[in-house]
CSV table of C-alpha atoms and ligand atoms in Angstrom, one decimal:
chain,number,residue,atom,x,y,z
A,290,MET,CA,-13.8,-59.0,105.8
A,291,HIS,CA,-14.2,-55.2,106.7
A,292,GLU,CA,-11.2,-55.3,109.1
A,293,ASN,CA,-9.2,-57.1,106.5
A,294,ILE,CA,-9.6,-54.5,103.8
A,295,GLN,CA,-9.3,-51.6,106.3
A,296,GLN,CA,-5.9,-53.1,107.3
A,297,GLY,CA,-5.1,-53.5,103.7
A,298,LEU,CA,-5.7,-49.8,103.1
A,299,ILE,CA,-3.7,-48.8,106.1
A,300,ASP,CA,-0.7,-50.8,104.9
A,301,PHE,CA,-1.1,-49.5,101.4
A,302,LEU,CA,-1.1,-45.9,102.7
A,303,GLN,CA,2.0,-46.6,104.7
A,304,ALA,CA,3.8,-48.0,101.7
A,305,SER,CA,2.7,-45.1,99.5
A,306,PRO,CA,4.0,-41.7,100.8
A,307,THR,CA,4.3,-40.4,97.3
A,308,PRO,CA,2.7,-41.0,93.8
A,309,PHE,CA,5.9,-42.9,92.9
A,310,HIS,CA,5.5,-45.2,95.9
A,311,ALA,CA,1.8,-45.6,95.3
A,312,THR,CA,2.4,-46.7,91.7
A,313,GLN,CA,5.0,-49.1,93.0
A,314,SER,CA,2.6,-50.5,95.6
A,315,ILE,CA,-0.1,-51.0,93.0
A,316,ALA,CA,2.4,-52.6,90.6
A,317,LEU,CA,3.7,-55.0,93.3
A,318,GLN,CA,0.2,-56.2,94.0
A,319,LEU,CA,-0.6,-56.6,90.3
A,320,GLU,CA,2.5,-58.6,89.7
A,321,ALA,CA,1.8,-60.9,92.7
A,322,ALA,CA,-1.6,-61.6,91.1
A,323,GLY,CA,-0.1,-62.5,87.7
A,324,TYR,CA,-0.3,-59.2,85.9
A,325,ARG,CA,2.5,-58.7,83.3
A,326,ARG,CA,4.4,-55.5,83.1
A,327,LEU,CA,4.4,-53.8,79.7
A,328,ASP,CA,7.0,-51.2,78.6
A,329,GLU,CA,5.7,-48.3,76.5
A,330,ARG,CA,9.0,-48.4,74.5
A,331,ASP,CA,8.5,-51.9,73.3
A,332,ALA,CA,6.0,-53.6,70.9
A,333,TRP,CA,3.0,-55.1,72.7
A,334,HIS,CA,1.4,-58.4,72.0
A,335,LEU,CA,-1.9,-58.3,73.8
A,336,GLU,CA,-4.1,-61.3,74.0
A,337,PRO,CA,-7.7,-61.7,75.1
A,338,GLY,CA,-7.6,-63.4,78.6
A,339,GLY,CA,-4.3,-61.6,79.4
A,340,ARG,CA,-3.6,-59.3,82.3
A,341,TYR,CA,-1.2,-56.4,81.9
A,342,TYR,CA,-0.1,-53.1,83.5
A,343,VAL,CA,2.0,-50.2,82.3
A,344,THR,CA,3.4,-47.2,84.2
A,345,ARG,CA,4.5,-43.7,83.0
A,346,ASN,CA,6.9,-41.5,84.9
A,347,GLN,CA,6.8,-44.2,87.6
A,348,SER,CA,3.9,-42.2,89.1
A,349,SER,CA,0.9,-43.1,86.9
A,350,ILE,CA,-0.3,-46.7,86.2
A,351,ILE,CA,-2.9,-48.3,84.0
A,352,ALA,CA,-3.8,-52.0,84.6
A,353,PHE,CA,-6.1,-54.0,82.5
A,354,ARG,CA,-7.7,-57.3,82.4
A,355,TYR,CA,-8.2,-58.1,78.7
A,356,GLY,CA,-11.4,-60.1,78.8
A,357,LYS,CA,-12.5,-62.8,76.3
A,358,ARG,CA,-15.7,-61.1,75.4
A,359,PRO,CA,-15.0,-59.0,72.2
A,360,LEU,CA,-14.5,-55.3,73.0
A,361,LEU,CA,-16.8,-54.3,70.2
A,362,GLU,CA,-19.5,-56.1,71.9
A,363,GLY,CA,-18.8,-55.5,75.6
A,364,GLY,CA,-16.7,-52.3,75.7
A,365,LEU,CA,-14.4,-51.5,78.6
A,366,ARG,CA,-15.2,-51.0,82.3
A,367,LEU,CA,-12.8,-48.3,83.5
A,368,VAL,CA,-12.2,-47.1,87.0
A,369,GLY,CA,-10.1,-43.9,87.4
A,370,ALA,CA,-8.5,-42.4,90.4
A,371,HIS,CA,-5.4,-40.3,91.2
A,372,THR,CA,-2.1,-41.1,92.9
A,373,ASP,CA,-1.1,-37.7,94.1
A,374,SER,CA,-2.0,-35.6,97.2
A,375,PRO,CA,-1.2,-32.1,98.3
A,376,CYS,CA,2.1,-31.9,100.1
A,377,LEU,CA,5.3,-30.0,100.6
A,378,ARG,CA,7.9,-30.6,97.9
A,379,VAL,CA,11.6,-30.0,98.5
A,380,LYS,CA,13.2,-27.2,96.3
A,381,PRO,CA,16.2,-28.0,94.1
A,382,GLN,CA,18.7,-26.1,96.2
A,383,PRO,CA,16.9,-26.5,99.5
A,384,GLU,CA,19.5,-26.0,102.2
A,385,LEU,CA,18.8,-23.2,104.6
A,386,ARG,CA,20.9,-22.3,107.6
A,387,ARG,CA,19.0,-20.1,110.1
A,388,GLN,CA,19.7,-19.5,113.8
A,389,GLY,CA,21.9,-22.6,113.8
A,390,PHE,CA,19.2,-24.9,112.4
A,391,LEU,CA,19.3,-26.8,109.1
A,392,GLN,CA,16.0,-26.4,107.3
A,393,LEU,CA,14.8,-27.2,103.8
A,394,GLY,CA,13.0,-24.9,101.4
A,395,VAL,CA,9.7,-26.3,100.2
A,396,GLU,CA,7.1,-25.6,97.5
A,397,VAL,CA,3.5,-26.2,98.2
A,398,TYR,CA,2.2,-28.9,95.8
A,399,GLY,CA,-1.5,-28.6,95.2
A,400,GLY,CA,-4.2,-27.1,97.4
A,401,ALA,CA,-2.8,-28.2,100.7
A,402,LEU,CA,-4.5,-27.3,104.0
A,403,LEU,CA,-1.3,-25.8,105.5
A,404,ALA,CA,-2.1,-25.4,109.3
A,405,PRO,CA,-2.2,-29.2,110.0
A,406,TRP,CA,1.4,-29.5,108.8
A,407,PHE,CA,2.6,-27.8,111.9
A,408,ASP,CA,3.7,-29.9,114.9
A,409,ARG,CA,3.7,-33.2,113.1
A,410,ASP,CA,6.6,-35.7,112.9
A,411,LEU,CA,7.5,-35.6,109.3
A,412,SER,CA,9.5,-37.8,107.0
A,413,LEU,CA,10.7,-37.5,103.4
A,414,ALA,CA,10.2,-39.7,100.4
A,415,GLY,CA,10.3,-39.7,96.6
A,416,ARG,CA,12.5,-40.3,93.6
A,417,VAL,CA,16.2,-39.6,93.4
A,418,THR,CA,18.2,-39.5,90.1
A,419,PHE,CA,21.9,-40.2,90.4
A,420,ARG,CA,25.0,-41.2,88.4
A,421,ARG,CA,26.6,-44.5,89.1
A,422,ALA,CA,29.5,-46.1,87.1
A,423,GLY,CA,28.9,-43.6,84.3
A,424,ARG,CA,25.1,-44.2,84.0
A,425,VAL,CA,22.2,-42.1,85.1
A,426,GLU,CA,19.7,-44.1,87.2
A,427,SER,CA,16.8,-43.4,89.5
A,428,ALA,CA,15.5,-45.0,92.6
A,429,LEU,CA,12.8,-44.4,95.1
A,430,ILE,CA,13.7,-43.6,98.7
A,431,ASP,CA,11.7,-43.3,101.9
A,432,PHE,CA,13.4,-42.1,105.1
A,433,ARG,CA,10.5,-43.6,107.1
A,434,ALA,CA,11.8,-42.2,110.4
A,435,PRO,CA,10.6,-38.8,111.6
A,436,ILE,CA,13.4,-36.6,110.5
A,437,ALA,CA,11.8,-33.1,110.4
A,438,CYS,CA,9.1,-30.9,111.9
A,439,ILE,CA,7.5,-27.5,111.5
A,440,PRO,CA,6.9,-26.2,115.1
A,441,ASN,CA,4.2,-23.7,115.6
A,442,LEU,CA,4.9,-20.3,117.0
A,443,ALA,CA,3.8,-20.1,120.7
A,444,ILE,CA,0.5,-18.3,121.2
A,445,HIS,CA,2.3,-15.8,123.4
A,446,LEU,CA,4.2,-14.6,120.4
A,447,ASN,CA,1.2,-14.7,118.1
A,448,ARG,CA,-1.8,-13.6,120.1
A,449,GLU,CA,-4.0,-13.5,117.1
A,450,ALA,CA,-3.4,-17.1,116.2
A,451,ASN,CA,-6.9,-18.3,117.0
A,452,GLN,CA,-8.5,-15.4,115.1
A,453,GLY,CA,-7.4,-16.6,111.7
A,454,TRP,CA,-3.8,-16.7,110.7
A,455,ALA,CA,-2.4,-16.3,107.2
A,456,ILE,CA,0.5,-18.7,106.6
A,457,ASN,CA,3.3,-17.4,104.4
A,458,PRO,CA,4.6,-20.6,102.7
A,459,GLN,CA,8.0,-19.1,101.8
A,460,ASN,CA,8.8,-18.0,105.4
A,461,GLU,CA,6.8,-20.3,107.7
A,462,LEU,CA,6.9,-23.7,106.1
A,463,PRO,CA,10.6,-24.7,105.8
A,464,PRO,CA,10.8,-27.8,108.0
A,465,ILE,CA,13.6,-28.1,110.6
A,466,LEU,CA,15.9,-31.1,110.2
A,467,ALA,CA,18.7,-30.5,112.6
A,468,GLN,CA,20.6,-28.2,114.8
A,469,LEU,CA,24.0,-27.8,113.4
A,470,PRO,CA,27.0,-26.9,115.5
A,471,GLY,CA,29.4,-24.2,114.1
A,472,GLU,CA,29.4,-23.2,110.5
A,473,GLU,CA,29.7,-26.7,108.9
A,474,ALA,CA,28.2,-26.7,105.4
A,475,ALA,CA,25.0,-28.7,104.9
A,476,ASP,CA,24.8,-30.8,101.8
A,477,PHE,CA,21.4,-32.2,101.1
A,478,ARG,CA,22.6,-34.3,98.1
A,479,ALA,CA,25.2,-36.0,100.4
A,480,LEU,CA,22.3,-36.9,102.7
A,481,LEU,CA,20.5,-38.4,99.8
A,482,ALA,CA,23.5,-40.4,98.7
A,483,GLU,CA,23.7,-41.8,102.2
A,484,GLN,CA,20.1,-42.8,102.1
A,485,LEU,CA,20.5,-44.5,98.7
A,486,SER,CA,23.3,-46.5,100.3
A,487,ASN,CA,21.4,-47.4,103.4
A,488,GLU,CA,18.1,-48.2,101.7
A,489,HIS,CA,19.3,-49.9,98.5
A,490,GLY,CA,23.1,-50.5,98.9
A,491,LEU,CA,23.7,-48.2,96.0
A,492,VAL,CA,26.8,-46.2,95.8
A,493,ALA,CA,26.1,-43.1,93.8
A,494,ASP,CA,29.0,-41.1,92.3
A,495,ALA,CA,26.8,-38.1,92.4
A,496,VAL,CA,23.1,-37.3,93.2
A,497,LEU,CA,21.9,-35.3,90.2
A,498,ASP,CA,18.3,-34.5,91.0
A,499,PHE,CA,15.3,-35.4,93.0
A,500,GLU,CA,11.5,-35.1,93.5
A,501,LEU,CA,11.0,-35.5,97.2
A,502,SER,CA,8.1,-34.5,99.5
A,503,PHE,CA,7.4,-34.5,103.2
A,504,TYR,CA,4.8,-36.6,104.7
A,505,ASP,CA,3.4,-37.4,108.2
A,506,THR,CA,4.9,-40.5,109.8
A,507,GLN,CA,1.8,-41.1,111.9
A,508,ARG,CA,0.3,-44.3,110.6
A,509,ALA,CA,-3.3,-44.3,109.4
A,510,ALA,CA,-5.7,-45.9,111.9
A,511,VAL,CA,-9.3,-47.0,112.5
A,512,ILE,CA,-10.5,-44.5,115.2
A,513,GLY,CA,-13.6,-43.5,117.1
A,514,LEU,CA,-15.4,-44.9,120.1
A,515,ASN,CA,-16.9,-47.6,117.9
A,516,GLY,CA,-14.3,-47.7,115.2
A,517,ASP,CA,-16.4,-45.6,112.8
A,518,PHE,CA,-13.6,-43.8,111.1
A,519,ILE,CA,-10.4,-44.2,109.2
A,520,ALA,CA,-7.9,-41.4,109.8
A,521,GLY,CA,-4.9,-41.0,107.6
A,522,ALA,CA,-2.9,-39.0,105.1
A,523,ARG,CA,-3.7,-39.2,101.4
A,524,LEU,CA,-7.1,-40.8,101.7
A,525,ASP,CA,-7.7,-38.4,98.8
A,526,ASN,CA,-7.2,-40.3,96.7
A,527,LEU,CA,-5.3,-43.5,97.6
A,528,LEU,CA,-8.5,-44.8,99.2
A,529,SER,CA,-10.1,-44.9,95.7
A,530,CYS,CA,-6.9,-46.3,94.1
A,531,TYR,CA,-6.9,-49.1,96.7
A,532,ALA,CA,-10.6,-49.9,96.2
A,533,GLY,CA,-10.1,-49.9,92.4
A,534,LEU,CA,-7.1,-52.2,92.8
A,535,ARG,CA,-8.8,-54.7,95.0
A,536,ALA,CA,-11.9,-54.7,92.7
A,537,LEU,CA,-9.7,-55.4,89.7
A,538,LEU,CA,-7.7,-58.1,91.5
A,539,ALA,CA,-11.0,-59.8,92.4
A,540,ALA,CA,-12.5,-59.5,88.9
A,541,GLU,CA,-13.5,-62.7,87.2
A,542,GLY,CA,-15.5,-63.4,84.1
A,543,ASP,CA,-15.1,-62.3,80.5
A,544,GLU,CA,-15.4,-58.5,80.7
A,545,SER,CA,-12.5,-56.2,80.0
A,546,CYS,CA,-11.6,-54.1,83.0
A,547,VAL,CA,-9.2,-51.2,83.3
A,548,LEU,CA,-7.8,-49.3,86.3
A,549,VAL,CA,-6.3,-45.9,85.6
A,550,CYS,CA,-4.5,-44.2,88.5
A,551,THR,CA,-2.8,-41.0,87.4
A,552,ASP,CA,-0.5,-38.4,88.9
A,553,HIS,CA,-0.9,-34.6,89.0
A,554,GLU,CA,-4.7,-34.4,89.6
A,555,GLU,CA,-4.1,-31.9,92.4
A,556,ILE,CA,-2.5,-29.5,90.1
A,557,GLY,CA,-4.9,-29.9,87.1
A,558,SER,CA,-3.8,-33.2,85.5
A,559,CYS,CA,-2.0,-31.4,82.7
A,560,SER,CA,1.2,-33.5,82.2
A,561,ALA,CA,2.6,-36.4,80.2
A,562,CYS,CA,1.4,-38.8,82.8
A,563,GLY,CA,-1.6,-36.9,84.1
A,564,ALA,CA,-5.3,-37.5,83.1
A,565,ASP,CA,-5.1,-34.5,80.8
A,566,GLY,CA,-2.2,-36.0,79.0
A,567,PRO,CA,-2.2,-38.8,76.4
A,568,PHE,CA,-1.4,-41.8,78.6
A,569,LEU,CA,-4.8,-43.5,78.6
A,570,GLU,CA,-5.5,-42.6,75.0
A,571,GLN,CA,-2.2,-44.1,73.8
A,572,VAL,CA,-2.8,-47.3,75.8
A,573,LEU,CA,-6.2,-47.6,74.2
A,574,GLN,CA,-4.7,-47.0,70.8
A,575,ARG,CA,-2.5,-50.1,71.3
A,576,LEU,CA,-5.4,-52.1,72.7
A,577,VAL,CA,-7.6,-51.2,69.7
A,578,PRO,CA,-5.4,-49.9,66.9
A,579,ASP,CA,-8.2,-49.3,64.4
A,580,GLU,CA,-9.6,-45.8,65.0
A,581,GLU,CA,-13.1,-46.5,63.9
A,582,GLN,CA,-13.3,-49.6,66.1
A,583,ARG,CA,-11.7,-47.8,69.0
A,584,THR,CA,-14.4,-45.1,68.8
A,585,ARG,CA,-17.1,-47.8,68.8
A,586,VAL,CA,-15.4,-49.5,71.8
A,587,ILE,CA,-15.2,-46.3,73.7
A,588,GLN,CA,-18.8,-45.5,73.1
A,589,ARG,CA,-19.7,-48.9,74.6
A,590,SER,CA,-17.6,-48.3,77.6
A,591,LEU,CA,-18.1,-46.5,80.9
A,592,LEU,CA,-15.6,-44.7,83.2
A,593,VAL,CA,-16.3,-44.6,86.9
A,594,SER,CA,-14.1,-41.7,88.2
A,595,ALA,CA,-13.6,-42.3,91.9
A,596,ASP,CA,-12.4,-39.4,94.0
A,597,ASN,CA,-13.4,-38.4,97.5
A,598,ALA,CA,-16.4,-36.2,98.2
A,599,HIS,CA,-17.2,-33.9,101.1
A,600,GLY,CA,-19.2,-35.4,103.9
A,601,VAL,CA,-21.4,-33.0,105.9
A,602,HIS,CA,-19.4,-32.0,108.9
A,603,PRO,CA,-21.5,-31.5,112.1
A,604,ASN,CA,-19.7,-28.3,113.0
A,605,TYR,CA,-20.0,-26.8,109.6
A,606,ALA,CA,-23.3,-28.3,108.2
A,607,ASP,CA,-24.2,-24.9,106.6
A,608,ARG,CA,-21.5,-25.4,104.1
A,609,HIS,CA,-23.7,-28.0,102.3
A,610,ASP,CA,-26.9,-27.7,100.4
A,611,GLY,CA,-29.7,-28.7,102.8
A,612,ASN,CA,-30.7,-31.6,100.6
A,613,HIS,CA,-27.3,-32.8,99.7
A,614,GLY,CA,-25.2,-33.5,102.7
A,615,PRO,CA,-23.5,-36.8,102.2
A,616,LYS,CA,-23.0,-38.8,105.5
A,617,LEU,CA,-20.0,-40.8,106.4
A,618,ASN,CA,-20.5,-44.6,106.3
A,619,ALA,CA,-23.6,-44.1,104.1
A,620,GLY,CA,-22.1,-45.2,100.9
A,621,PRO,CA,-20.5,-43.7,97.8
A,622,VAL,CA,-21.6,-40.3,96.6
A,623,ILE,CA,-22.7,-39.5,93.1
A,624,LYS,CA,-21.2,-36.1,92.3
A,625,VAL,CA,-23.2,-33.8,90.1
A,626,ASN,CA,-22.4,-30.3,88.7
A,627,SER,CA,-24.4,-28.7,85.8
A,628,ASN,CA,-21.3,-26.7,84.8
A,629,GLN,CA,-19.4,-30.0,84.1
A,630,ARG,CA,-17.0,-29.8,87.0
A,631,TYR,CA,-18.2,-33.4,87.3
A,632,ALA,CA,-18.9,-35.5,84.2
A,633,THR,CA,-21.9,-37.3,85.7
A,634,ASN,CA,-25.1,-37.2,83.6
A,635,SER,CA,-28.5,-38.7,84.3
A,636,GLU,CA,-27.7,-41.9,82.3
A,637,THR,CA,-24.4,-42.6,84.0
A,638,ALA,CA,-25.8,-41.7,87.4
A,639,GLY,CA,-28.9,-43.8,86.7
A,640,PHE,CA,-26.7,-46.8,85.8
A,641,PHE,CA,-24.6,-46.4,89.0
A,642,ARG,CA,-27.6,-45.9,91.2
A,643,GLN,CA,-29.2,-49.1,89.9
A,644,LEU,CA,-25.9,-51.0,90.3
A,645,CYS,CA,-25.8,-49.9,94.0
A,646,LEU,CA,-29.4,-50.9,94.5
A,647,GLU,CA,-28.9,-54.3,92.9
A,648,ASN,CA,-25.8,-54.9,95.1
A,649,GLU,CA,-27.3,-53.5,98.3
A,650,VAL,CA,-24.8,-50.7,98.5
A,651,PRO,CA,-26.2,-47.5,99.9
A,652,VAL,CA,-25.7,-44.5,97.6
A,653,GLN,CA,-25.9,-40.7,98.1
A,654,SER,CA,-25.6,-37.6,95.9
A,655,PHE,CA,-23.7,-34.4,96.2
A,656,VAL,CA,-24.1,-31.0,94.5
A,657,VAL,CA,-22.3,-28.0,95.9
A,658,ARG,CA,-24.2,-25.1,97.4
A,659,SER,CA,-25.2,-22.7,94.6
A,660,ASP,CA,-23.3,-19.9,96.3
A,661,LEU,CA,-20.0,-21.8,96.5
A,662,GLY,CA,-17.5,-22.9,93.8
A,663,CYS,CA,-17.2,-26.6,93.0
A,664,GLY,CA,-14.1,-28.7,92.9
A,665,SER,CA,-13.3,-31.0,90.0
A,666,THR,CA,-11.4,-34.2,89.3
A,667,ILE,CA,-10.2,-36.6,86.5
A,668,GLY,CA,-13.7,-37.5,85.4
A,669,PRO,CA,-14.5,-34.5,83.2
A,670,ILE,CA,-10.9,-34.3,82.0
A,671,THR,CA,-10.9,-38.0,80.8
A,672,ALA,CA,-14.4,-37.6,79.4
A,673,SER,CA,-13.5,-34.6,77.3
A,674,ARG,CA,-10.2,-36.2,76.1
A,675,LEU,CA,-11.7,-39.6,75.1
A,676,GLY,CA,-15.4,-39.0,74.8
A,677,VAL,CA,-16.1,-41.8,77.1
A,678,PRO,CA,-19.4,-41.9,79.1
A,679,THR,CA,-18.4,-41.0,82.7
A,680,ILE,CA,-19.7,-40.8,86.2
A,681,ASP,CA,-18.0,-39.0,89.1
A,682,ILE,CA,-18.4,-40.7,92.5
A,683,GLY,CA,-16.4,-41.0,95.7
A,684,VAL,CA,-16.6,-41.7,99.4
A,685,PRO,CA,-17.5,-38.8,101.7
A,686,THR,CA,-14.6,-37.5,103.8
A,687,PHE,CA,-13.8,-34.7,106.2
A,688,ALA,CA,-10.6,-32.6,106.2
A,689,MET,CA,-9.9,-33.1,102.5
A,690,HIS,CA,-6.3,-32.0,101.7
A,691,SER,CA,-5.3,-32.0,105.4
A,692,ILE,CA,-2.2,-34.0,106.4
A,693,ARG,CA,-4.7,-36.2,108.2
A,694,GLU,CA,-8.1,-36.8,106.6
A,695,LEU,CA,-11.0,-38.7,107.9
A,696,ALA,CA,-13.3,-41.2,106.1
A,697,GLY,CA,-16.1,-43.6,107.3
A,698,SER,CA,-14.6,-47.0,108.1
A,699,GLN,CA,-17.5,-48.8,106.3
A,700,ASP,CA,-17.3,-46.8,103.1
A,701,LEU,CA,-14.2,-48.5,101.7
A,702,ALA,CA,-16.2,-51.8,101.7
A,703,HIS,CA,-19.2,-50.1,100.1
A,704,LEU,CA,-17.0,-48.7,97.4
A,705,LEU,CA,-15.2,-52.0,96.8
A,706,LYS,CA,-18.5,-53.8,96.5
A,707,VAL,CA,-19.9,-51.5,93.9
A,708,LEU,CA,-16.7,-51.3,91.9
A,709,SER,CA,-16.5,-55.1,91.9
A,710,ALA,CA,-20.1,-55.3,90.7
A,711,PHE,CA,-19.2,-52.7,88.0
A,712,TYR,CA,-16.2,-54.8,86.7
A,713,ALA,CA,-18.5,-57.8,86.6
A,714,SER,CA,-21.5,-56.1,85.0
A,715,PRO,CA,-22.4,-57.6,81.6
A,716,GLU,CA,-24.4,-54.5,80.6
A,717,LEU,CA,-23.4,-50.9,80.8
A,718,ILE,CA,-25.5,-47.9,79.8
B,9,ZN,ZN1,-8.8,-36.0,94.9
């Protein structure tokens, strides 16, 4: 069972190098399980017992299982996560010719840990918008093959490298794609047109625009002497998306269950499809059109916001509060912050802790050291937009925002178990 879901996560990560691809991966699994796609531009006819999903910007997705129990009685069980991860995003006019090499200019998306991007075999994926037979269309592409790298500077030329090294993203991050003979012009859009043809058989008249990011081609893997860890890119937060998806697909019974996976968390969630935009609110408006009834439903609901937490690292244990050092493979972490960087309160935490106890899932808690700043996530944002009772939780990880993060190999199963129990729970707080 554990190996099965670990392999499922590894495949999901591989198929999801960007938020667009993650949304597509989730949608494919939902469709295979009988979920029906809704289009926000059309009228919806939702029926109790139905299963639906809707996407926005192709990078955020909301799936819901409309249960037979009246919403005014049972409320909604919501699980939230995010589809995006820090990365290097290609600039609009990216071609650089330096010293006979073709490089691409990149922007840093989100709070990336930059050093691990050096000396990796990188590929490129995302969305391309193009004109074909007089129409403007978009398609997702993924080069899959390692087509670029950012080599380190040898230590002989940077003797201070191991004493701390400031990375200038403008100068030091453009990946190298090729060595070009002579002065031949490099045309990135022509390369994209070729990829559209190779990958989809599409002949574009012109590539108009794109949102592409680099990613590490090394496949995620279960590692460690005893297989204790999962190493991979984008565990923050595709691990939670995947656990939420699997829990939703396994849900049975009469409760109404929602999975919300949104883009742009790493840059503050403030966008049309981000958690600080109106996406979820507008879906709930269509699910419960009457405003007073919607408020009543929301107040009977609970959001479990799942995003990774910081496990206590043996080499840096002093970065944690002595009483709050979450361990890998010791279950999901309840995240608490009195300044509301996390939306957890004693009632939502109490509910979750009890749920874990009843289902024999170990549970831990995290509060940041009082002399360090605290991260945040979609929990407080969604709570303040909707007024929905919320708890922030997540599996402990190392190397958050690195190009290769590390989680405990048992924690995915722990998370899946408690999210499944949550979706099935007849009582909330
Ligand atoms: Zn995250």
